XYZ file of C-alpha atoms in Angstrom:
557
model
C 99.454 140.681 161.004
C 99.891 137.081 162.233
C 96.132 136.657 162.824
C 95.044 138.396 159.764
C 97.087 135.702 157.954
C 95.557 132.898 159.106
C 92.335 134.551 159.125
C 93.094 134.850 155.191
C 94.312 131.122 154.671
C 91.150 130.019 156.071
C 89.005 132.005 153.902
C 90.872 130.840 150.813
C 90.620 126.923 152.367
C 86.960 127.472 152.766
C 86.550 128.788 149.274
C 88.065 126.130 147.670
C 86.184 123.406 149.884
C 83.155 125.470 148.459
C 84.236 125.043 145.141
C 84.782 121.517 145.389
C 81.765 120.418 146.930
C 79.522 122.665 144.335
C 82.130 120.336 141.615
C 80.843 117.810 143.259
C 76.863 118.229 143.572
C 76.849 119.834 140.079
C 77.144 115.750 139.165
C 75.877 113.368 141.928
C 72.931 115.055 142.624
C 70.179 112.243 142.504
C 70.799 110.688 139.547
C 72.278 113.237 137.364
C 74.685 111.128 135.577
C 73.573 109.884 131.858
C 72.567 106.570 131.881
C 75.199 103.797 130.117
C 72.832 103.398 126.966
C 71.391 107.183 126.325
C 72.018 108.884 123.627
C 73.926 111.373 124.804
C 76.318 109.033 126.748
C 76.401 107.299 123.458
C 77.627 110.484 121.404
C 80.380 111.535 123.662
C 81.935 108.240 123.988
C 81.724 107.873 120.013
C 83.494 111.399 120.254
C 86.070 110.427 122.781
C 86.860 107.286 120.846
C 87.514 109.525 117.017
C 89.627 111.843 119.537
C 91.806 109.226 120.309
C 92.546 107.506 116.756
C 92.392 110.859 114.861
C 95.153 112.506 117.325
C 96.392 109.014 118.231
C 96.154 109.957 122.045
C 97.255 106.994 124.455
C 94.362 105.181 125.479
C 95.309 105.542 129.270
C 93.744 109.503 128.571
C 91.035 108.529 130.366
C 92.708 107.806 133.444
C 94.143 111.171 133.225
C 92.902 113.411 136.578
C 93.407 116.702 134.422
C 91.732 115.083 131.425
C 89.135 113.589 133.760
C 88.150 117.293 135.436
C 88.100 118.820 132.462
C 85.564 116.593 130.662
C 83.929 116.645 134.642
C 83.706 120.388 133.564
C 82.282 120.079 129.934
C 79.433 117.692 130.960
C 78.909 116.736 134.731
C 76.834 114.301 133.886
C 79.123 112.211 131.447
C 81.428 109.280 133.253
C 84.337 108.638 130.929
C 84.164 104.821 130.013
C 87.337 102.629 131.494
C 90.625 101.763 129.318
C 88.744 98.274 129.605
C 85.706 99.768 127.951
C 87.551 101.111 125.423
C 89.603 98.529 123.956
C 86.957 95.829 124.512
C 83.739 97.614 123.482
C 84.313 100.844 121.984
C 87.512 100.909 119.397
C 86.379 97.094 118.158
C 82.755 98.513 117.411
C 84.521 101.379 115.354
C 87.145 98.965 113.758
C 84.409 96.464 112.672
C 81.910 99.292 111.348
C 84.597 101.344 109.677
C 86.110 97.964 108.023
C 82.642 97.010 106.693
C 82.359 100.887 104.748
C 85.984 99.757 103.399
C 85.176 96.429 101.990
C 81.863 97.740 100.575
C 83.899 100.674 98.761
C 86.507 97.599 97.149
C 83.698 95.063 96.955
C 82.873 97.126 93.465
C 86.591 98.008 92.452
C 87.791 95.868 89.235
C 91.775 96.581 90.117
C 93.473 97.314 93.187
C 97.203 98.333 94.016
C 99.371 97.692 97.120
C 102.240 99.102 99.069
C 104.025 96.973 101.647
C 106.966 97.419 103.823
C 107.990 96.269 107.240
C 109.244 98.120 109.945
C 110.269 97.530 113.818
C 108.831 99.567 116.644
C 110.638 100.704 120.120
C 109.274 97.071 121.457
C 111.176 95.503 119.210
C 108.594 94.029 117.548
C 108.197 93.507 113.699
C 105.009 94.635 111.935
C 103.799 94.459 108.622
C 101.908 97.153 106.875
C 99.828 96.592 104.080
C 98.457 99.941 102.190
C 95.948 99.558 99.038
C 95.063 102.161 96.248
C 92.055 102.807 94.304
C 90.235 105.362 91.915
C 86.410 105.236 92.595
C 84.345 107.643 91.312
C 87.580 109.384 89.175
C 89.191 110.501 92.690
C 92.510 108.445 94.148
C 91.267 106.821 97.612
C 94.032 104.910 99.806
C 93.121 102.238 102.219
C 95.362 101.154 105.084
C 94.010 96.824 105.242
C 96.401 95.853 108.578
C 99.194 96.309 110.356
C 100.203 92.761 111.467
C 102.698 91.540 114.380
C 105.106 89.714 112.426
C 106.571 86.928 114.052
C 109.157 84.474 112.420
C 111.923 85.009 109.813
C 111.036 87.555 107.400
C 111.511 85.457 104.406
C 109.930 85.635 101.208
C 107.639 82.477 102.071
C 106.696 84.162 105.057
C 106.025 87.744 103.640
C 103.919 86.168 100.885
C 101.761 83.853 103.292
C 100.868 87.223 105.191
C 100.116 89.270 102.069
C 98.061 86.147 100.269
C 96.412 85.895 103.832
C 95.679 89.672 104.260
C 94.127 90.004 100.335
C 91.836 86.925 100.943
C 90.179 88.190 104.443
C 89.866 91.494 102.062
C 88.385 89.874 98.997
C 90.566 91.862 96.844
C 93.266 88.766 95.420
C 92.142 88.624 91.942
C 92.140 92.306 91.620
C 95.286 93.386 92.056
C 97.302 94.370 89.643
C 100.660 95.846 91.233
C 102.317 95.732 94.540
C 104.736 98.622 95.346
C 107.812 97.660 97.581
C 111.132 98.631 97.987
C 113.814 97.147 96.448
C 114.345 94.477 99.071
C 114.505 90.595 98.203
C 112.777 89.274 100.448
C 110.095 91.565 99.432
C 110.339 91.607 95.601
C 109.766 87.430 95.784
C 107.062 87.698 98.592
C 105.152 89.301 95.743
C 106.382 86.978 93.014
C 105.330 84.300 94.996
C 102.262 85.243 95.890
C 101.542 85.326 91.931
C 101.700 89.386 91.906
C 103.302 91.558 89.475
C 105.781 93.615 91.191
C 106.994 97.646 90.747
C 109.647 99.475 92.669
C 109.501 102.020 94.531
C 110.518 104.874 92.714
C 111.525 106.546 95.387
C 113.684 103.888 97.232
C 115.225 103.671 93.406
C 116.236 107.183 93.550
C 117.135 106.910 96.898
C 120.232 104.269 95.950
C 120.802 106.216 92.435
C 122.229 109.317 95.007
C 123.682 106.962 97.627
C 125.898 104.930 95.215
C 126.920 107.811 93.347
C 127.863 109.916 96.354
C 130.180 107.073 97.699
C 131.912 107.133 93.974
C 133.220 110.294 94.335
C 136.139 110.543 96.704
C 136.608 114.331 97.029
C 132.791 114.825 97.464
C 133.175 112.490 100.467
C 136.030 114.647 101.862
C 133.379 117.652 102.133
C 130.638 115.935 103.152
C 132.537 114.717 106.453
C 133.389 118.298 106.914
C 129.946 119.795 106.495
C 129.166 116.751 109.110
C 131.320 117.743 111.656
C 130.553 121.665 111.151
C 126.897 121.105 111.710
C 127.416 118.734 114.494
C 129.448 121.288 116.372
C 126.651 123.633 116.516
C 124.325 121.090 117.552
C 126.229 119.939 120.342
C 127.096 123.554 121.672
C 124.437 125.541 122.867
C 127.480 128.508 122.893
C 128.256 127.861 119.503
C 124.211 127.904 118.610
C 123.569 131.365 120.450
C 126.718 132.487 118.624
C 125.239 132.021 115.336
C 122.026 133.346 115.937
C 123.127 136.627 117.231
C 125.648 136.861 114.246
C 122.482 135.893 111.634
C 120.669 138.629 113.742
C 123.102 141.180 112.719
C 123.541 139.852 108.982
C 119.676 140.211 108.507
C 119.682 136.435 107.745
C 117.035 133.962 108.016
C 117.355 132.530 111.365
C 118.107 128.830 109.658
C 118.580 125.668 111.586
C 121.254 123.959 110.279
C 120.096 120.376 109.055
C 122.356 117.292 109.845
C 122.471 113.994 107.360
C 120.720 110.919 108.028
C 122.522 107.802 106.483
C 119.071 106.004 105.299
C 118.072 110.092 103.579
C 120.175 110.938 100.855
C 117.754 114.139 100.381
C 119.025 114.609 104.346
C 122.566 115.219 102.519
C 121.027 117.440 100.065
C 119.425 120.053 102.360
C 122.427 120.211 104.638
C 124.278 121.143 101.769
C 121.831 123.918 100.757
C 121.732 124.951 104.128
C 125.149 125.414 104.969
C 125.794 127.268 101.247
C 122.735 129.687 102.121
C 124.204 130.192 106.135
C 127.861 130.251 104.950
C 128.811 133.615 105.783
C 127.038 133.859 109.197
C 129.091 130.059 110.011
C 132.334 131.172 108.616
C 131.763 134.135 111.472
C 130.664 132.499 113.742
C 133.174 129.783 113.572
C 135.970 132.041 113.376
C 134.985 133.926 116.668
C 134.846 130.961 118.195
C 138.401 129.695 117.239
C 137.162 126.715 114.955
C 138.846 128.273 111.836
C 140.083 124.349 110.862
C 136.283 124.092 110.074
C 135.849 126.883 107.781
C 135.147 125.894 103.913
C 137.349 127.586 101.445
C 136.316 128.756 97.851
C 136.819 125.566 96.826
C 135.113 123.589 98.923
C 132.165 125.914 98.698
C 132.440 126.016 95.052
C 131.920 122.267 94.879
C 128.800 122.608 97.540
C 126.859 125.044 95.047
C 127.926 122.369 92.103
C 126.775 119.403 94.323
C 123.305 121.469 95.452
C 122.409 122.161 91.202
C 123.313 118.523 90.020
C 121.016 117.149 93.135
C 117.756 119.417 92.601
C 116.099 117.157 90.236
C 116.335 114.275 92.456
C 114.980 115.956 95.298
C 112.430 117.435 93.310
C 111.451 113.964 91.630
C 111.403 112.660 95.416
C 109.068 115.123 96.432
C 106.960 114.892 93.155
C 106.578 111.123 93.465
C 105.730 110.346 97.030
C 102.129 112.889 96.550
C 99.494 110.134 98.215
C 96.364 111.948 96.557
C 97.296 112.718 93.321
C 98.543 110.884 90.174
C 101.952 109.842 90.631
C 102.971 106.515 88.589
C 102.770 108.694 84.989
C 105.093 111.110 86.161
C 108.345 108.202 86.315
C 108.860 108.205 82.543
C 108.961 112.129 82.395
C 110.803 112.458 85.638
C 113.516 109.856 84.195
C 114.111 111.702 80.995
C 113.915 115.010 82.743
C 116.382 113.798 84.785
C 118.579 112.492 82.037
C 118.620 115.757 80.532
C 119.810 117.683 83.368
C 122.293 115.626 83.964
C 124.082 115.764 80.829
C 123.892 119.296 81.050
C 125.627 119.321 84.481
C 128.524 116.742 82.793
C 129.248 119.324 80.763
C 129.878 121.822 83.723
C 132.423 119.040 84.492
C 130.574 117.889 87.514
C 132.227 114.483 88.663
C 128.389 113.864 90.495
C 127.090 114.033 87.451
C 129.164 111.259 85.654
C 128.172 108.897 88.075
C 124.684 109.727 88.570
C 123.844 108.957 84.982
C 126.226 105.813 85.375
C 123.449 105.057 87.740
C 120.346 105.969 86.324
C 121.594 104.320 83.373
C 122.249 100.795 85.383
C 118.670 101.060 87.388
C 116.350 103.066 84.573
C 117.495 100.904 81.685
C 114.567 99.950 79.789
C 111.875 101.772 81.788
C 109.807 103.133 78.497
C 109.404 99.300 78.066
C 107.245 98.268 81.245
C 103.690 98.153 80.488
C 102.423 99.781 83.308
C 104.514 102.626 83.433
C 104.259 103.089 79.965
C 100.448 103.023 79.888
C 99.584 105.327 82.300
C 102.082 108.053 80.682
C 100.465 107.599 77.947
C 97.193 107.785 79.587
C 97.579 110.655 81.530
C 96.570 113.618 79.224
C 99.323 115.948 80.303
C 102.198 113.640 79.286
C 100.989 111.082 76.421
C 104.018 110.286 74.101
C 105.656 113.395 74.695
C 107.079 111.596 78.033
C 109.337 109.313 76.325
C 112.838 109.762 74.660
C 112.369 106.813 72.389
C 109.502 106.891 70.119
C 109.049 103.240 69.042
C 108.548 102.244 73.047
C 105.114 103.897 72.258
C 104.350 102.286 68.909
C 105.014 98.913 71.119
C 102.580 100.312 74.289
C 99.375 101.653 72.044
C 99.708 97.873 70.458
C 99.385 95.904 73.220
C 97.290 98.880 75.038
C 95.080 98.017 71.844
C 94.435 94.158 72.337
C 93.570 95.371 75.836
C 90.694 97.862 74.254
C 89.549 95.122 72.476
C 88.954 92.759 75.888
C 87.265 95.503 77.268
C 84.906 95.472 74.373
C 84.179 92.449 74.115
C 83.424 91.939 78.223
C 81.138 95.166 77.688
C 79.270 93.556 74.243
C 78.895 90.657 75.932
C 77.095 91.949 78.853
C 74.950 93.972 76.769
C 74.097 91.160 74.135
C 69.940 90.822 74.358
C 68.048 87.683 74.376
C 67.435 86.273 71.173
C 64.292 87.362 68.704
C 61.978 84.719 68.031
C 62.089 82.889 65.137
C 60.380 83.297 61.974
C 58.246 80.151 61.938
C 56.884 81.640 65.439
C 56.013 84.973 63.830
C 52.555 85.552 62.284
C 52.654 87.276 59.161
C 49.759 89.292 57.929
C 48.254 88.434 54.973
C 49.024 90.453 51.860
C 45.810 89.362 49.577
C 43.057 91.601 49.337
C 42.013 95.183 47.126
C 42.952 97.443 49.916
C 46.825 96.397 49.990
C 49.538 99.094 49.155
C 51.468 99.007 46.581
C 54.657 96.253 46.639
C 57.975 97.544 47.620
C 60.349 97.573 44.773
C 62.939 95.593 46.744
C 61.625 92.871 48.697
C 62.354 92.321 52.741
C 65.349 90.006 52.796
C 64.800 86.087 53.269
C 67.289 83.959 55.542
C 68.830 81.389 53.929
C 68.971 81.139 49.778
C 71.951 82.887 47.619
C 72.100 85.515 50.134
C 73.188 83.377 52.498
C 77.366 83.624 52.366
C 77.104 87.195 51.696
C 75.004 88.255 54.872
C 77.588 86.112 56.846
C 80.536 88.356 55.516
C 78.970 91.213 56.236
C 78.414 89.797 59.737
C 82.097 88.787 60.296
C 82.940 92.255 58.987
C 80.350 94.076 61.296
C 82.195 92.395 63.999
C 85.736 92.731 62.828
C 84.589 96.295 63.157
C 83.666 96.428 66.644
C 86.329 94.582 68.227
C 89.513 95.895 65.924
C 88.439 99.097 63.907
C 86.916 100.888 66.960
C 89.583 100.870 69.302
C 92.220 102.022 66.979
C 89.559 104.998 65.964
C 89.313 105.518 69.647
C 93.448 106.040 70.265
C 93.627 108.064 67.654
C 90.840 110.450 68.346
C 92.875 109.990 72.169
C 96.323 111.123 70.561
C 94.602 114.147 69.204
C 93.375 115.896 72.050
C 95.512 118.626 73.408
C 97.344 118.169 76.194
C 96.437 119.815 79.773
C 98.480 121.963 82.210
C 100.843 120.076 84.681
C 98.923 121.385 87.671
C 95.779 120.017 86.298
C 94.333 116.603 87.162
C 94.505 113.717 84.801
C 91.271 112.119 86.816
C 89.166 115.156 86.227
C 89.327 115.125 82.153
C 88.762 111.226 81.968
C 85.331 111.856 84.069
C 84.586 114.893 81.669
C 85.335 112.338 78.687
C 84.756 109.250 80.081
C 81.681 108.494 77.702
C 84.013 109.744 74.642
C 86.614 107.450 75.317
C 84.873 104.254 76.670
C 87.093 101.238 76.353
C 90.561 104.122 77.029
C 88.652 105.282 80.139
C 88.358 101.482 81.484
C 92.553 101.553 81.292
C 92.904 104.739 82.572
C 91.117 103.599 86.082
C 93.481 100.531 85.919
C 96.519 102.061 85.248
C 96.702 105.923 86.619
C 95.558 104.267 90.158
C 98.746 102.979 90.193
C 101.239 104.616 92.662
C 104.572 105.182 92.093
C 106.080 104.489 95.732
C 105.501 102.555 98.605
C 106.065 106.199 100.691
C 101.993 105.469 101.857
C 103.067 102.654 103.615
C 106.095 104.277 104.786
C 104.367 106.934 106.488
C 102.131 104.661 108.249
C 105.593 103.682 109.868
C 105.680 107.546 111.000
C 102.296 106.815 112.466
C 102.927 104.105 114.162
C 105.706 105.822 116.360
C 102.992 107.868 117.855
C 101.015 105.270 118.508
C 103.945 102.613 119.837
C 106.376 105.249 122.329
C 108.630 103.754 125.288
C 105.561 105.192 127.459
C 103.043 102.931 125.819
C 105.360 100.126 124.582
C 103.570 97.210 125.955
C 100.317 98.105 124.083
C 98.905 94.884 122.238
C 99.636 94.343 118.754
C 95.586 94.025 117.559
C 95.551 97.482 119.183
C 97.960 98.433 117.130
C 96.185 97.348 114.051
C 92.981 98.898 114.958
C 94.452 102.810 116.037
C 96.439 102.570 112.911
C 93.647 101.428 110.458
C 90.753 103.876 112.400
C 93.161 106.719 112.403
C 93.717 106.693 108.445
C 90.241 105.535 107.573
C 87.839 106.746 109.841
């Protein structure tokens, strides 16, 4: 038995020696492997490198001895290029070729939008993330420009020097119109300063709207704390976690998670609520087998849960409305504000105590809204709100004026691009003669003549022609604007301006301008999200232009 062992463990050594060395002829026999500048070579490592920005793998992948034998096994006759290789050669080739399609896809946009924030990765290091937003071709397209090491204090000065010094390597400073940032101060007068016209987040907005109002109510605080501690029990007790399980098992539950708050989240308070409401019985059970009974909610306290979960819903469904990247989002803060208004009052008169201070606070941080331009133009150019958005009818009358003077810019750029070279003159014009037998007979009302008694009346009806034009027109075109029916929610606004974008010529121009604005800085923010795949503990040394080029390949590429 002893020898037959051994005999076995040799065979199996020999087989995989035999193995190996077949690995190993299969790509070193004479010249097998591609050459550094084929084709082929080429392709993979043009592949490798879109692997490793789309999935944001860590760059030291190629150093991998599993990842190495497995490509070994693809193609033999491929040798994976160095980490050197790649961040020398390879990612700053993509960077530069993918940042050339970017800048020629802005080089023809009239109005561009930003998002900014700043953020801090595990190195401690601050970046700054600059986002920008376009419609091109009547589709929303979304640009990430750079993430930036910032070094220094982040004062406004600061912030703005970046963002002016970002916009200019871009060629886009003269055409933006908005830049998106949360409600910060520092970053409200970076954009000031840097001779921007700025727009809150929406979201961010929200965001303190719930906070503040949350802290205002005293016995609302009381349960929250409770519904803390109950879900950080479970989460800190695998016993207590198998417990509920088995007893949501039995109930013929969904197997729910419960969901803990985050302090920076209110929406993290809102679905911990609805979670705990919808797992209440099979916690209540599973707390009371386990002898926590101190942490059981009463009807009360439940009571005021399922108030608290109805009064939040349209905030957390504005927050998820809002922060859509690809889809038109600014139009929708108008509606979502008087939507929002609405349900509220109808919640006050539930006697919800949330309520009361919710509208305090959407009264205190939405007070005027229908009266910003932007936000008022691009409800009223997206064809599924219009006027119908607002609560105050005269904010409208005020919007289509000014909206009107902007028509009449736009008509005037466009007639004076199309104005031909003038005719030539009369003296330089033969004129055939008119003697002779075989002439027609005279028209009854002879051709015009410059100059004479005519002369004052032709200029009137010049002025008028032109009065015409730049004044009459536009308000035609609004009105003809206001008529058309409205579309279906789900529908998209960009789709019926390109179906009517010769219909409504000088509207259309606004509508690019104005519906490409977004209504959060959330596209920056997720770039943040990014950017902690990219910059882990295992990888926290990695170089800052790296940084800026995984980032920028991985959402434009």
């Amino acid at each position: 038995m002893a020898r037959r062992s051994e005999e076995e463990e040799r065979r199996g050594a020999g087989a995989a020696r035999a193995r190996q060395t077949s690995l190993s002829e299969s790509f070193s026999a004479a010249g097998r492997l591609y050459p550094d500048n084929s084709l082929r070579a080429a392709e993979l490592t043009r592949c490798l490198g879109e692997m490793i920005v789309k999935d944001l793998q860590p760059l030291s992948i190629v150093e991998d001895q599993g990842f190495q034998g497995f490509v070994r096994a693809l193609d033999p006759k491929y040798k994976l290029p160095g980490r050197k290789k790649l961040t020398e050669t390879l990612l700053p080739n993509m960077y530069d070729e993918c940042k050339g399609k970017v800048k020629s896809s802005l080089q023809d946009i009239n109005s561009v939008v930003l998002t900014t924030d700043m953020w801090t990765s595990v190195s401690t290091e601050a970046y700054l993330t600059v986002t920008c937003h376009v419609i091109e071709n009547w589709q929303m397209r979304e640009f990430v420009l750079e993430t930036h090491v910032f070094h220094g204090q982040h004062t406004a000065d600061n912030i703005s020097l970046e963002l002016r010094r970002i916009t200019e390597e871009w060629g886009i400073t003269e055409k933006v119109i908005v830049v998106v940032t949360d409600n910060g101060a520092n970053m409200v007068a970076a954009v000031h300063k840097a001779g921007w016209r700025h727009h809150p987040c929406f979201a961010h907005t929200l965001n303190l709207v719930v906070k503040d109002s949350l802290r205002n109510v005293p016995e609302l605080v009381k349960v929250l704390e409770k519904c803390s501690a109950i879900v950080s029990f479970f989460h800190h007790s695998s016993k207590a976690t198998e417990k509920l399980r088995d007893i949501q098992k039995q109930l013929k539950i969904a197997e729910h998670k419960l969901i803990q708050s985050v302090e920076t989240r209110w929406n993290s308070v809102f679905y911990m609520l609805e979670r705990l409401y919808e797992q209440n019985e099979a916690v209540t059970t599973a707390l009371c087998l386990l002898g926590k009974n101190a942490l059981c909610l009463n009807v009360g306290e439940l009571s005021f849960i399922k108030q608290t979960v109805d009064t939040l819903q349209p905030f957390e469904e504005a927050t998820r409305d809002i922060s859509a990247a690809k889809h038109v989002s600014v139009s929708k803060v108008i509606p979502l504000v008087s939507l929002i208004h609405r349900s509220l009052a109808a919640c006050e008169r539930q006697g919800s105590p949330l309520a009361t201070q919710l509208a305090q606070q959407c009264q205190r941080r939405f007070r005027g809204i229908e009266s910003i331009h932007c936000l008022a133009a691009s409800t009223f150019l997206d064809v599924r709100f219009k006027q119908l958005g607002f609560r105050d009818k005269d904010n409208v009358e005020v919007m289509k004026k000014r909206l009107c003077a902007e028509m009449q810019e736009v008509c005037q750029t466009r007639e004076s691009a199309l104005t031909p070279s003038p005719m030539p003159t009369a003296s330089s014009t033969s004129v055939p003669s008119t003697s002779g037998s075989n002439q027609g007979p005279a028209p009854s009302d002879p051709a015009p003549t410059k100059g004479g008694i005519w002369t004052d009346f032709d200029k009137q009806v010049l002025s008028s022609q032109h009065h015409r034009s730049a004044s009459t027109d536009v308000l035609i075109e609004v009105r003809r604007y206001s008529e058309e029916k409205l579309i279906p929610r789900d529908k998209d606004p960009l789709l019926w301006w390109q179906e009517h974008e010769q219909t409504f010529p000088a509207l259309s121009k606004l509508a690019v301008r104005y519906l490409g604005i977004v209504a959060s800085s959330v596209p920056a923010e997720r770039i943040f999200s990014k950017a902690g795949e990219v910059v882990r503990k295992k990888r926290n040394r990695l170089k800052g232009k790296n940084v800026n080029m995984l980032l920028f390949l991985n959402k434009n590429l």
